N, CA, C and O atoms as CSV, one atom per row, in Angstrom:
chain,resi,resn,atom,element,x,y,z
A,1,MET,N,N,-4.199,-16.577,-4.683
A,1,MET,CA,C,-3.142,-15.601,-4.793
A,1,MET,C,C,-2.616,-15.608,-6.222
A,1,MET,O,O,-2.471,-16.662,-6.840
A,2,LYS,N,N,-2.335,-14.428,-6.731
A,2,LYS,CA,C,-1.846,-14.318,-8.095
A,2,LYS,C,C,-0.367,-14.647,-8.162
A,2,LYS,O,O,0.386,-14.420,-7.215
A,3,THR,N,N,0.032,-15.190,-9.309
A,3,THR,CA,C,1.449,-15.483,-9.523
A,3,THR,C,C,2.191,-14.183,-9.828
A,3,THR,O,O,1.573,-13.159,-10.117
A,4,SER,N,N,3.508,-14.235,-9.761
A,4,SER,CA,C,4.294,-13.037,-10.068
A,4,SER,C,C,4.101,-12.623,-11.521
A,4,SER,O,O,4.148,-11.432,-11.830
A,5,ALA,N,N,3.887,-13.579,-12.416
A,5,ALA,CA,C,3.638,-13.258,-13.822
A,5,ALA,C,C,2.304,-12.523,-13.974
A,5,ALA,O,O,2.208,-11.568,-14.746
A,6,GLU,N,N,1.285,-12.960,-13.248
A,6,GLU,CA,C,-0.014,-12.288,-13.304
A,6,GLU,C,C,0.063,-10.880,-12.714
A,6,GLU,O,O,-0.557,-9.950,-13.229
A,7,LEU,N,N,0.823,-10.733,-11.639
A,7,LEU,CA,C,1.005,-9.408,-11.042
A,7,LEU,C,C,1.738,-8.473,-12.000
A,7,LEU,O,O,1.386,-7.300,-12.122
A,8,PHE,N,N,2.764,-9.001,-12.680
A,8,PHE,CA,C,3.494,-8.172,-13.632
A,8,PHE,C,C,2.611,-7.809,-14.821
A,8,PHE,O,O,2.647,-6.673,-15.292
A,9,ASN,N,N,1.831,-8.745,-15.302
A,9,ASN,CA,C,0.916,-8.476,-16.400
A,9,ASN,C,C,-0.061,-7.363,-16.018
A,9,ASN,O,O,-0.328,-6.467,-16.819
A,10,ALA,N,N,-0.589,-7.418,-14.808
A,10,ALA,CA,C,-1.518,-6.378,-14.349
A,10,ALA,C,C,-0.807,-5.029,-14.254
A,10,ALA,O,O,-1.394,-3.997,-14.579
A,11,ALA,N,N,0.452,-5.031,-13.813
A,11,ALA,CA,C,1.215,-3.781,-13.727
A,11,ALA,C,C,1.477,-3.211,-15.119
A,11,ALA,O,O,1.407,-1.998,-15.315
A,12,VAL,N,N,1.778,-4.078,-16.086
A,12,VAL,CA,C,1.964,-3.619,-17.470
A,12,VAL,C,C,0.661,-3.037,-17.993
A,12,VAL,O,O,0.669,-2.007,-18.668
A,13,GLY,N,N,-0.447,-3.679,-17.692
A,13,GLY,CA,C,-1.749,-3.167,-18.113
A,13,GLY,C,C,-2.041,-1.798,-17.530
A,13,GLY,O,O,-2.497,-0.900,-18.238
A,14,ARG,N,N,-1.778,-1.635,-16.231
A,14,ARG,CA,C,-2.003,-0.331,-15.603
A,14,ARG,C,C,-1.094,0.735,-16.208
A,14,ARG,O,O,-1.498,1.882,-16.395
A,15,GLN,N,N,0.151,0.333,-16.514
A,15,GLN,CA,C,1.075,1.295,-17.112
A,15,GLN,C,C,0.645,1.661,-18.530
A,15,GLN,O,O,0.715,2.827,-18.918
A,16,LEU,N,N,0.204,0.680,-19.297
A,16,LEU,CA,C,-0.287,0.977,-20.644
A,16,LEU,C,C,-1.484,1.923,-20.594
A,16,LEU,O,O,-1.581,2.856,-21.390
A,17,ARG,N,N,-2.386,1.677,-19.659
A,17,ARG,CA,C,-3.551,2.555,-19.502
A,17,ARG,C,C,-3.085,3.976,-19.185
A,17,ARG,O,O,-3.614,4.939,-19.739
A,18,ALA,N,N,-2.108,4.107,-18.305
A,18,ALA,CA,C,-1.588,5.431,-17.954
A,18,ALA,C,C,-0.910,6.096,-19.143
A,18,ALA,O,O,-1.067,7.298,-19.356
A,19,GLU,N,N,-0.153,5.317,-19.922
A,19,GLU,CA,C,0.530,5.874,-21.098
A,19,GLU,C,C,-0.481,6.316,-22.163
A,19,GLU,O,O,-0.295,7.343,-22.816
A,20,ILE,N,N,-1.535,5.542,-22.327
A,20,ILE,CA,C,-2.583,5.896,-23.287
A,20,ILE,C,C,-3.246,7.206,-22.863
A,20,ILE,O,O,-3.462,8.096,-23.685
A,21,ALA,N,N,-3.562,7.312,-21.583
A,21,ALA,CA,C,-4.189,8.541,-21.077
A,21,ALA,C,C,-3.238,9.726,-21.195
A,21,ALA,O,O,-3.655,10.825,-21.560
A,22,ALA,N,N,-1.945,9.504,-20.884
A,22,ALA,CA,C,-0.961,10.589,-20.984
A,22,ALA,C,C,-0.808,11.068,-22.423
A,22,ALA,O,O,-0.478,12.229,-22.664
A,23,ALA,N,N,-1.045,10.185,-23.366
A,23,ALA,CA,C,-0.965,10.557,-24.781
A,23,ALA,C,C,-2.233,11.271,-25.250
A,23,ALA,O,O,-2.322,11.704,-26.399
A,24,GLY,N,N,-3.208,11.390,-24.353
A,24,GLY,CA,C,-4.446,12.082,-24.700
A,24,GLY,C,C,-5.439,11.218,-25.440
A,24,GLY,O,O,-6.330,11.735,-26.114
A,25,SER,N,N,-5.303,9.925,-25.328
A,25,SER,CA,C,-6.207,9.012,-26.015
A,25,SER,C,C,-7.085,8.293,-25.006
A,25,SER,O,O,-6.923,8.454,-23.797
A,26,SER,N,N,-8.002,7.510,-25.508
A,26,SER,CA,C,-8.871,6.687,-24.662
A,26,SER,C,C,-8.691,5.230,-25.063
A,26,SER,O,O,-8.072,4.924,-26.082
A,27,ILE,N,N,-9.232,4.354,-24.262
A,27,ILE,CA,C,-9.143,2.920,-24.581
A,27,ILE,C,C,-9.879,2.635,-25.886
A,27,ILE,O,O,-9.387,1.875,-26.721
A,28,ALA,N,N,-11.043,3.232,-26.066
A,28,ALA,CA,C,-11.824,2.997,-27.286
A,28,ALA,C,C,-11.070,3.497,-28.516
A,28,ALA,O,O,-10.989,2.791,-29.521
A,29,ALA,N,N,-10.522,4.702,-28.444
A,29,ALA,CA,C,-9.783,5.255,-29.584
A,29,ALA,C,C,-8.521,4.446,-29.858
A,29,ALA,O,O,-8.178,4.187,-31.012
A,30,MET,N,N,-7.838,4.051,-28.796
A,30,MET,CA,C,-6.609,3.267,-28.975
A,30,MET,C,C,-6.936,1.915,-29.590
A,30,MET,O,O,-6.194,1.431,-30.445
A,31,ALA,N,N,-8.023,1.303,-29.173
A,31,ALA,CA,C,-8.421,0.009,-29.730
A,31,ALA,C,C,-8.679,0.141,-31.233
A,31,ALA,O,O,-8.262,-0.711,-32.017
A,32,ARG,N,N,-9.374,1.222,-31.632
A,32,ARG,CA,C,-9.613,1.454,-33.063
A,32,ARG,C,C,-8.287,1.639,-33.802
A,32,ARG,O,O,-8.067,1.029,-34.848
A,33,ASP,N,N,-7.408,2.478,-33.258
A,33,ASP,CA,C,-6.124,2.749,-33.919
A,33,ASP,C,C,-5.235,1.512,-33.991
A,33,ASP,O,O,-4.502,1.324,-34.962
A,34,ALA,N,N,-5.301,0.669,-32.958
A,34,ALA,CA,C,-4.439,-0.518,-32.903
A,34,ALA,C,C,-5.052,-1.710,-33.628
A,34,ALA,O,O,-4.369,-2.707,-33.862
A,35,GLY,N,N,-6.321,-1.620,-33.983
A,35,GLY,CA,C,-6.956,-2.721,-34.693
A,35,GLY,C,C,-7.308,-3.897,-33.804
A,35,GLY,O,O,-7.318,-5.042,-34.257
A,36,VAL,N,N,-7.601,-3.620,-32.527
A,36,VAL,CA,C,-8.037,-4.682,-31.604
A,36,VAL,C,C,-9.408,-4.312,-31.068
A,36,VAL,O,O,-9.791,-3.142,-31.071
A,37,ALA,N,N,-10.135,-5.300,-30.616
A,37,ALA,CA,C,-11.451,-5.045,-30.051
A,37,ALA,C,C,-11.315,-4.223,-28.774
A,37,ALA,O,O,-10.389,-4.419,-27.988
A,38,ARG,N,N,-12.254,-3.302,-28.584
A,38,ARG,CA,C,-12.212,-2.457,-27.400
A,38,ARG,C,C,-12.259,-3.305,-26.133
A,38,ARG,O,O,-11.527,-3.040,-25.178
A,39,SER,N,N,-13.114,-4.317,-26.123
A,39,SER,CA,C,-13.238,-5.179,-24.941
A,39,SER,C,C,-11.934,-5.929,-24.665
A,39,SER,O,O,-11.566,-6.144,-23.510
A,40,ALA,N,N,-11.245,-6.322,-25.728
A,40,ALA,CA,C,-9.966,-7.020,-25.544
A,40,ALA,C,C,-8.932,-6.082,-24.928
A,40,ALA,O,O,-8.241,-6.455,-23.980
A,41,LEU,N,N,-8.824,-4.854,-25.467
A,41,LEU,CA,C,-7.857,-3.905,-24.919
A,41,LEU,C,C,-8.213,-3.556,-23.484
A,41,LEU,O,O,-7.331,-3.406,-22.638
A,42,ASP,N,N,-9.493,-3.429,-23.212
A,42,ASP,CA,C,-9.922,-3.150,-21.840
A,42,ASP,C,C,-9.521,-4.288,-20.909
A,42,ASP,O,O,-9.069,-4.045,-19.790
A,43,ASN,N,N,-9.683,-5.531,-21.366
A,43,ASN,CA,C,-9.263,-6.685,-20.557
A,43,ASN,C,C,-7.751,-6.711,-20.351
A,43,ASN,O,O,-7.282,-7.137,-19.296
A,44,TYR,N,N,-6.991,-6.266,-21.333
A,44,TYR,CA,C,-5.532,-6.221,-21.201
A,44,TYR,C,C,-5.102,-5.187,-20.174
A,44,TYR,O,O,-4.282,-5.474,-19.302
A,45,VAL,N,N,-5.657,-3.983,-20.277
A,45,VAL,CA,C,-5.192,-2.913,-19.390
A,45,VAL,C,C,-5.735,-3.034,-17.970
A,45,VAL,O,O,-5.216,-2.397,-17.053
A,46,THR,N,N,-6.769,-3.840,-17.782
A,46,THR,CA,C,-7.275,-4.067,-16.426
A,46,THR,C,C,-6.678,-5.326,-15.804
A,46,THR,O,O,-6.983,-5.649,-14.656
A,47,GLY,N,N,-5.831,-6.039,-16.546
A,47,GLY,CA,C,-5.173,-7.221,-15.999
A,47,GLY,C,C,-6.022,-8.470,-16.007
A,47,GLY,O,O,-5.651,-9.471,-15.395
A,48,LYS,N,N,-7.166,-8.434,-16.692
A,48,LYS,CA,C,-8.037,-9.613,-16.744
A,48,LYS,C,C,-7.514,-10.671,-17.692
A,48,LYS,O,O,-7.773,-11.861,-17.510
A,49,ARG,N,N,-6.766,-10.232,-18.721
A,49,ARG,CA,C,-6.186,-11.170,-19.684
A,49,ARG,C,C,-4.728,-10.810,-19.900
A,49,ARG,O,O,-4.331,-9.653,-19.758
A,50,ALA,N,N,-3.944,-11.806,-20.242
A,50,ALA,CA,C,-2.522,-11.569,-20.537
A,50,ALA,C,C,-2.390,-10.714,-21.792
A,50,ALA,O,O,-3.096,-10.923,-22.778
A,51,ILE,N,N,-1.482,-9.757,-21.740
A,51,ILE,CA,C,-1.305,-8.832,-22.862
A,51,ILE,C,C,-0.350,-9.452,-23.879
A,51,ILE,O,O,0.792,-9.751,-23.532
A,52,PRO,N,N,-0.784,-9.652,-25.120
A,52,PRO,CA,C,0.126,-10.167,-26.141
A,52,PRO,C,C,1.217,-9.138,-26.453
A,52,PRO,O,O,0.946,-7.939,-26.513
A,53,VAL,N,N,2.420,-9.600,-26.647
A,53,VAL,CA,C,3.541,-8.713,-26.944
A,53,VAL,C,C,3.269,-7.844,-28.177
A,53,VAL,O,O,3.597,-6.657,-28.148
A,54,PRO,N,N,2.689,-8.373,-29.252
A,54,PRO,CA,C,2.399,-7.506,-30.393
A,54,PRO,C,C,1.471,-6.339,-30.054
A,54,PRO,O,O,1.602,-5.260,-30.631
A,55,VAL,N,N,0.545,-6.542,-29.135
A,55,VAL,CA,C,-0.351,-5.454,-28.735
A,55,VAL,C,C,0.451,-4.377,-27.997
A,55,VAL,O,O,0.243,-3.184,-28.220
A,56,VAL,N,N,1.353,-4.793,-27.130
A,56,VAL,CA,C,2.206,-3.824,-26.427
A,56,VAL,C,C,2.988,-2.997,-27.448
A,56,VAL,O,O,3.033,-1.771,-27.354
A,57,TYR,N,N,3.597,-3.666,-28.414
A,57,TYR,CA,C,4.383,-2.961,-29.430
A,57,TYR,C,C,3.526,-2.034,-30.283
A,57,TYR,O,O,3.948,-0.923,-30.607
A,58,THR,N,N,2.337,-2.475,-30.647
A,58,THR,CA,C,1.454,-1.651,-31.473
A,58,THR,C,C,1.013,-0.399,-30.725
A,58,THR,O,O,1.069,0.705,-31.267
A,59,VAL,N,N,0.577,-0.571,-29.483
A,59,VAL,CA,C,0.144,0.571,-28.677
A,59,VAL,C,C,1.315,1.522,-28.456
A,59,VAL,O,O,1.155,2.738,-28.559
A,60,CYS,N,N,2.475,0.981,-28.156
A,60,CYS,CA,C,3.654,1.818,-27.925
A,60,CYS,C,C,4.036,2.609,-29.181
A,60,CYS,O,O,4.446,3.765,-29.089
A,61,ALA,N,N,3.900,1.985,-30.346
A,61,ALA,CA,C,4.211,2.685,-31.599
A,61,ALA,C,C,3.231,3.833,-31.830
A,61,ALA,O,O,3.622,4.904,-32.294
A,62,ILE,N,N,1.974,3.610,-31.508
A,62,ILE,CA,C,0.956,4.644,-31.709
A,62,ILE,C,C,1.187,5.830,-30.775
A,62,ILE,O,O,1.049,6.981,-31.190
A,63,ILE,N,N,1.536,5.559,-29.522
A,63,ILE,CA,C,1.733,6.655,-28.560
A,63,ILE,C,C,3.176,7.152,-28.530
A,63,ILE,O,O,3.517,8.055,-27.765
A,64,ASN,N,N,4.017,6.554,-29.370
A,64,ASN,CA,C,5.412,6.968,-29.512
A,64,ASN,C,C,6.210,6.855,-28.208
A,64,ASN,O,O,6.911,7.783,-27.805
A,65,VAL,N,N,6.082,5.697,-27.568
A,65,VAL,CA,C,6.845,5.380,-26.362
A,65,VAL,C,C,7.510,4.024,-26.595
A,65,VAL,O,O,6.869,3.085,-27.068
A,66,ALA,N,N,8.778,3.929,-26.264
A,66,ALA,CA,C,9.503,2.666,-26.454
A,66,ALA,C,C,8.916,1.589,-25.537
A,66,ALA,O,O,8.679,1.840,-24.356
A,67,PRO,N,N,8.682,0.393,-26.079
A,67,PRO,CA,C,8.102,-0.686,-25.259
A,67,PRO,C,C,8.925,-1.001,-24.018
A,67,PRO,O,O,8.365,-1.306,-22.965
A,68,HIS,N,N,10.262,-0.931,-24.131
A,68,HIS,CA,C,11.077,-1.259,-22.960
A,68,HIS,C,C,10.868,-0.242,-21.836
A,68,HIS,O,O,11.026,-0.587,-20.665
A,69,LEU,N,N,10.518,1.000,-22.167
A,69,LEU,CA,C,10.222,1.995,-21.139
A,69,LEU,C,C,8.911,1.667,-20.418
A,69,LEU,O,O,8.805,1.827,-19.202
A,70,VAL,N,N,7.932,1.214,-21.171
A,70,VAL,CA,C,6.653,0.831,-20.556
A,70,VAL,C,C,6.870,-0.341,-19.603
A,70,VAL,O,O,6.324,-0.361,-18.500
A,71,LEU,N,N,7.667,-1.316,-20.033
A,71,LEU,CA,C,7.932,-2.476,-19.177
A,71,LEU,C,C,8.733,-2.083,-17.941
A,71,LEU,O,O,8.475,-2.587,-16.847
A,72,ALA,N,N,9.708,-1.182,-18.109
A,72,ALA,CA,C,10.504,-0.724,-16.963
A,72,ALA,C,C,9.623,0.044,-15.977
A,72,ALA,O,O,9.735,-0.137,-14.764
A,73,ARG,N,N,8.755,0.895,-16.499
A,73,ARG,CA,C,7.851,1.646,-15.634
A,73,ARG,C,C,6.871,0.722,-14.932
A,73,ARG,O,O,6.509,0.953,-13.778
A,74,ALA,N,N,6.443,-0.321,-15.624
A,74,ALA,CA,C,5.548,-1.308,-15.010
A,74,ALA,C,C,6.267,-2.046,-13.888
A,74,ALA,O,O,5.671,-2.334,-12.850
A,75,GLU,N,N,7.538,-2.350,-14.092
A,75,GLU,CA,C,8.334,-3.010,-13.050
A,75,GLU,C,C,8.454,-2.104,-11.823
A,75,GLU,O,O,8.338,-2.573,-10.690
A,76,GLU,N,N,8.684,-0.819,-12.047
A,76,GLU,CA,C,8.740,0.139,-10.933
A,76,GLU,C,C,7.397,0.208,-10.222
A,76,GLU,O,O,7.339,0.253,-8.994
A,77,ARG,N,N,6.325,0.217,-10.993
A,77,ARG,CA,C,4.973,0.261,-10.434
A,77,ARG,C,C,4.723,-0.973,-9.573
A,77,ARG,O,O,4.174,-0.871,-8.476
A,78,LEU,N,N,5.127,-2.135,-10.073
A,78,LEU,CA,C,4.935,-3.377,-9.332
A,78,LEU,C,C,5.755,-3.366,-8.045
A,78,LEU,O,O,5.266,-3.777,-6.993
A,79,SER,N,N,6.995,-2.900,-8.124
A,79,SER,CA,C,7.839,-2.828,-6.928
A,79,SER,C,C,7.227,-1.908,-5.885
A,79,SER,O,O,7.242,-2.218,-4.694
A,80,ALA,N,N,6.689,-0.781,-6.327
A,80,ALA,CA,C,6.054,0.155,-5.395
A,80,ALA,C,C,4.802,-0.456,-4.774
A,80,ALA,O,O,4.530,-0.255,-3.591
A,81,ASP,N,N,4.040,-1.203,-5.576
A,81,ASP,CA,C,2.819,-1.822,-5.063
A,81,ASP,C,C,3.124,-2.891,-4.026
A,81,ASP,O,O,2.440,-2.987,-3.007
A,82,THR,N,N,4.154,-3.696,-4.284
A,82,THR,CA,C,4.473,-4.788,-3.363
A,82,THR,C,C,5.257,-4.308,-2.159
A,82,THR,O,O,5.341,-5.017,-1.156
A,83,ALA,N,N,5.835,-3.114,-2.237
A,83,ALA,CA,C,6.585,-2.572,-1.102
A,83,ALA,C,C,5.673,-2.021,-0.034
A,83,ALA,O,O,6.124,-1.749,1.078
A,84,SER,N,N,4.414,-1.849,-0.337
A,84,SER,CA,C,3.497,-1.275,0.640
A,84,SER,C,C,2.908,-2.354,1.547
A,84,SER,O,O,1.697,-2.426,1.755
A,85,ALA,N,N,3.795,-3.187,2.078
A,85,ALA,CA,C,3.371,-4.224,3.012
A,85,ALA,C,C,3.008,-3.563,4.347
A,85,ALA,O,O,3.398,-2.424,4.605
A,86,PRO,N,N,2.276,-4.266,5.175
A,86,PRO,CA,C,1.924,-3.687,6.472
A,86,PRO,C,C,3.171,-3.310,7.270
A,86,PRO,O,O,4.211,-3.961,7.167
A,87,ALA,N,N,3.051,-2.285,8.038
A,87,ALA,CA,C,4.170,-1.810,8.842
A,87,ALA,C,C,4.541,-2.815,9.910
A,87,ALA,O,O,3.686,-3.539,10.421
A,88,THR,N,N,5.821,-2.857,10.246
A,88,THR,CA,C,6.278,-3.702,11.327
A,88,THR,C,C,5.977,-3.006,12.640
A,88,THR,O,O,6.320,-1.838,12.822
A,89,ILE,N,N,5.348,-3.706,13.535
A,89,ILE,CA,C,4.993,-3.129,14.827
A,89,ILE,C,C,5.946,-3.671,15.871
A,89,ILE,O,O,6.074,-4.883,16.045
A,90,THR,N,N,6.609,-2.766,16.559
A,90,THR,CA,C,7.518,-3.151,17.627
A,90,THR,C,C,6.757,-3.098,18.939
A,90,THR,O,O,6.276,-2.035,19.331
A,91,PRO,N,N,6.639,-4.232,19.627
A,91,PRO,CA,C,5.895,-4.213,20.888
A,91,PRO,C,C,6.648,-3.403,21.946
A,91,PRO,O,O,7.871,-3.493,22.058
A,92,LEU,N,N,5.917,-2.632,22.698
A,92,LEU,CA,C,6.511,-1.848,23.769
A,92,LEU,C,C,6.544,-2.668,25.042
A,92,LEU,O,O,5.646,-3.466,25.313
A,93,ARG,N,N,7.591,-2.459,25.816
A,93,ARG,CA,C,7.656,-3.132,27.115
A,93,ARG,C,C,6.689,-2.431,28.056
A,93,ARG,O,O,6.666,-1.204,28.148
A,94,ARG,N,N,5.913,-3.213,28.734
A,94,ARG,CA,C,4.972,-2.630,29.691
A,94,ARG,C,C,5.721,-2.268,30.968
A,94,ARG,O,O,6.468,-3.071,31.527
A,95,GLU,N,N,5.503,-1.064,31.402
A,95,GLU,CA,C,6.086,-0.628,32.665
A,95,GLU,C,C,4.948,-0.402,33.640
A,95,GLU,O,O,3.911,0.170,33.305
A,96,ARG,N,N,5.174,-0.866,34.845
A,96,ARG,CA,C,4.145,-0.693,35.865
A,96,ARG,C,C,4.078,0.764,36.268
A,96,ARG,O,O,5.098,1.433,36.434
A,97,ASP,N,N,2.860,1.236,36.421
A,97,ASP,CA,C,2.709,2.611,36.881
A,97,ASP,C,C,2.345,2.670,38.361
A,97,ASP,O,O,2.203,3.749,38.937
A,98,VAL,N,N,2.197,1.494,38.966
A,98,VAL,CA,C,1.958,1.411,40.416
A,98,VAL,C,C,2.868,0.341,40.987
A,98,VAL,O,O,3.376,-0.512,40.259
A,99,ALA,N,N,3.064,0.392,42.262
A,99,ALA,CA,C,3.911,-0.600,42.925
A,99,ALA,C,C,3.231,-1.963,42.890
A,99,ALA,O,O,2.002,-2.036,42.901
A,100,PRO,N,N,4.012,-3.050,42.848
A,100,PRO,CA,C,3.428,-4.393,42.864
A,100,PRO,C,C,2.663,-4.650,44.160
A,100,PRO,O,O,2.868,-3.960,45.159
A,101,LEU,N,N,1.788,-5.639,44.135
A,101,LEU,CA,C,1.022,-6.004,45.323
A,101,LEU,C,C,1.963,-6.350,46.468
A,101,LEU,O,O,3.030,-6.925,46.256
A,102,GLY,N,N,1.571,-6.005,47.649
A,102,GLY,CA,C,2.366,-6.322,48.827
A,102,GLY,C,C,3.352,-5.227,49.194
A,102,GLY,O,O,3.997,-5.300,50.240
A,103,GLN,N,N,3.475,-4.237,48.367
A,103,GLN,CA,C,4.370,-3.119,48.684
A,103,GLN,C,C,3.505,-1.897,48.955
A,103,GLN,O,O,2.754,-1.441,48.093
A,104,ASP,N,N,3.623,-1.396,50.129
A,104,ASP,CA,C,2.826,-0.225,50.496
A,104,ASP,C,C,3.662,1.024,50.257
A,104,ASP,O,O,4.354,1.513,51.151
A,105,VAL,N,N,3.583,1.520,49.049
A,105,VAL,CA,C,4.330,2.712,48.674
A,105,VAL,C,C,3.326,3.846,48.541
A,105,VAL,O,O,2.363,3.724,47.784
A,106,PRO,N,N,3.524,4.929,49.247
A,106,PRO,CA,C,2.576,6.027,49.131
A,106,PRO,C,C,2.586,6.615,47.725
A,106,PRO,O,O,3.640,6.820,47.124
A,107,GLU,N,N,1.409,6.875,47.226
A,107,GLU,CA,C,1.267,7.459,45.897
A,107,GLU,C,C,0.324,8.642,45.980
A,107,GLU,O,O,-0.543,8.712,46.852
A,108,VAL,N,N,0.508,9.549,45.077
A,108,VAL,CA,C,-0.401,10.671,44.972
A,108,VAL,C,C,-1.245,10.434,43.735
A,108,VAL,O,O,-0.721,10.125,42.666
A,109,ALA,N,N,-2.548,10.579,43.882
A,109,ALA,CA,C,-3.441,10.392,42.748
A,109,ALA,C,C,-3.102,11.415,41.670
A,109,ALA,O,O,-2.718,12.549,41.958
A,110,PHE,N,N,-3.253,10.985,40.427
A,110,PHE,CA,C,-2.957,11.874,39.308
A,110,PHE,C,C,-3.775,13.149,39.411
A,110,PHE,O,O,-4.995,13.108,39.566
A,111,GLY,N,N,-3.110,14.250,39.325
A,111,GLY,CA,C,-3.800,15.535,39.368
A,111,GLY,C,C,-4.205,15.974,40.764
A,111,GLY,O,O,-4.885,16.990,40.908
A,112,SER,N,N,-3.808,15.241,41.797
A,112,SER,CA,C,-4.172,15.611,43.155
A,112,SER,C,C,-3.317,16.791,43.616
A,112,SER,O,O,-2.103,16.799,43.414
A,113,PRO,N,N,-3.947,17.774,44.229
A,113,PRO,CA,C,-3.175,18.903,44.740
A,113,PRO,C,C,-2.494,18.597,46.075
A,113,PRO,O,O,-1.745,19.420,46.601
A,114,LEU,N,N,-2.761,17.398,46.620
A,114,LEU,CA,C,-2.203,17.054,47.934
A,114,LEU,C,C,-0.789,16.509,47.819
A,114,LEU,O,O,-0.473,15.828,46.843
A,115,PRO,N,N,0.069,16.793,48.792
A,115,PRO,CA,C,1.398,16.182,48.818
A,115,PRO,C,C,1.284,14.726,49.269
A,115,PRO,O,O,0.224,14.300,49.727
A,116,HIS,N,N,2.367,13.966,49.143
A,116,HIS,CA,C,2.359,12.533,49.477
A,116,HIS,C,C,1.841,12.252,50.885
A,116,HIS,O,O,1.013,11.361,51.076
A,117,ASP,N,N,2.307,12.977,51.832
A,117,ASP,CA,C,1.968,12.652,53.224
A,117,ASP,C,C,0.502,12.932,53.565
A,117,ASP,O,O,0.027,12.448,54.593
A,118,ARG,N,N,-0.217,13.674,52.766
A,118,ARG,CA,C,-1.617,13.978,53.057
A,118,ARG,C,C,-2.572,13.196,52.167
A,118,ARG,O,O,-3.783,13.230,52.386
A,119,ASP,N,N,-2.049,12.494,51.172
A,119,ASP,CA,C,-2.904,11.755,50.231
A,119,ASP,C,C,-3.242,10.404,50.826
A,119,ASP,O,O,-2.351,9.700,51.300
A,120,THR,N,N,-4.513,10.029,50.811
A,120,THR,CA,C,-4.950,8.767,51.421
A,120,THR,C,C,-5.449,7.758,50.398
A,120,THR,O,O,-5.977,6.716,50.785
A,121,ASP,N,N,-5.300,8.033,49.110
A,121,ASP,CA,C,-5.819,7.121,48.084
A,121,ASP,C,C,-5.267,5.715,48.214
A,121,ASP,O,O,-5.996,4.747,47.996
A,122,ASP,N,N,-3.979,5.577,48.567
A,122,ASP,CA,C,-3.381,4.260,48.614
A,122,ASP,C,C,-3.756,3.483,49.881
A,122,ASP,O,O,-3.377,2.321,50.023
A,123,LEU,N,N,-4.482,4.102,50.787
A,123,LEU,CA,C,-4.882,3.385,52.005
A,123,LEU,C,C,-6.082,2.476,51.768
A,123,LEU,O,O,-6.354,1.587,52.574
A,124,TYR,N,N,-6.806,2.693,50.663
A,124,TYR,CA,C,-8.002,1.898,50.364
A,124,TYR,C,C,-7.724,0.964,49.203
A,124,TYR,O,O,-7.854,1.340,48.038
A,125,SER,N,N,-7.335,-0.270,49.540
A,125,SER,CA,C,-7.037,-1.200,48.468
A,125,SER,C,C,-7.945,-2.390,48.494
A,125,SER,O,O,-7.825,-3.277,47.650
């Protein structure tokens, strides 16, 4: 299981990737502009490696977005991701649809056109 720091780092990476794309750039072009190896930037935005703070600042300066906004958006992204936990299932109380054993209560078979007094389904148990 990943630590909360690793989860946040991955969320920052996903947000940086989204900001780069929104700016109309690519990972390769951004890596050239930022002066980092393409493989390194790819590892940062995919969450494989921890993102150095200077890289965040450099990328943010190039795309003209304040670093604190990227971090805030990443925090929102992380909160949304972790909020999608499995739904809580409320068990339903089982209700009997027939009388308990030992009680001879006349029943009409589902969809039977016969009235209670003419239905013989409950006679064969």
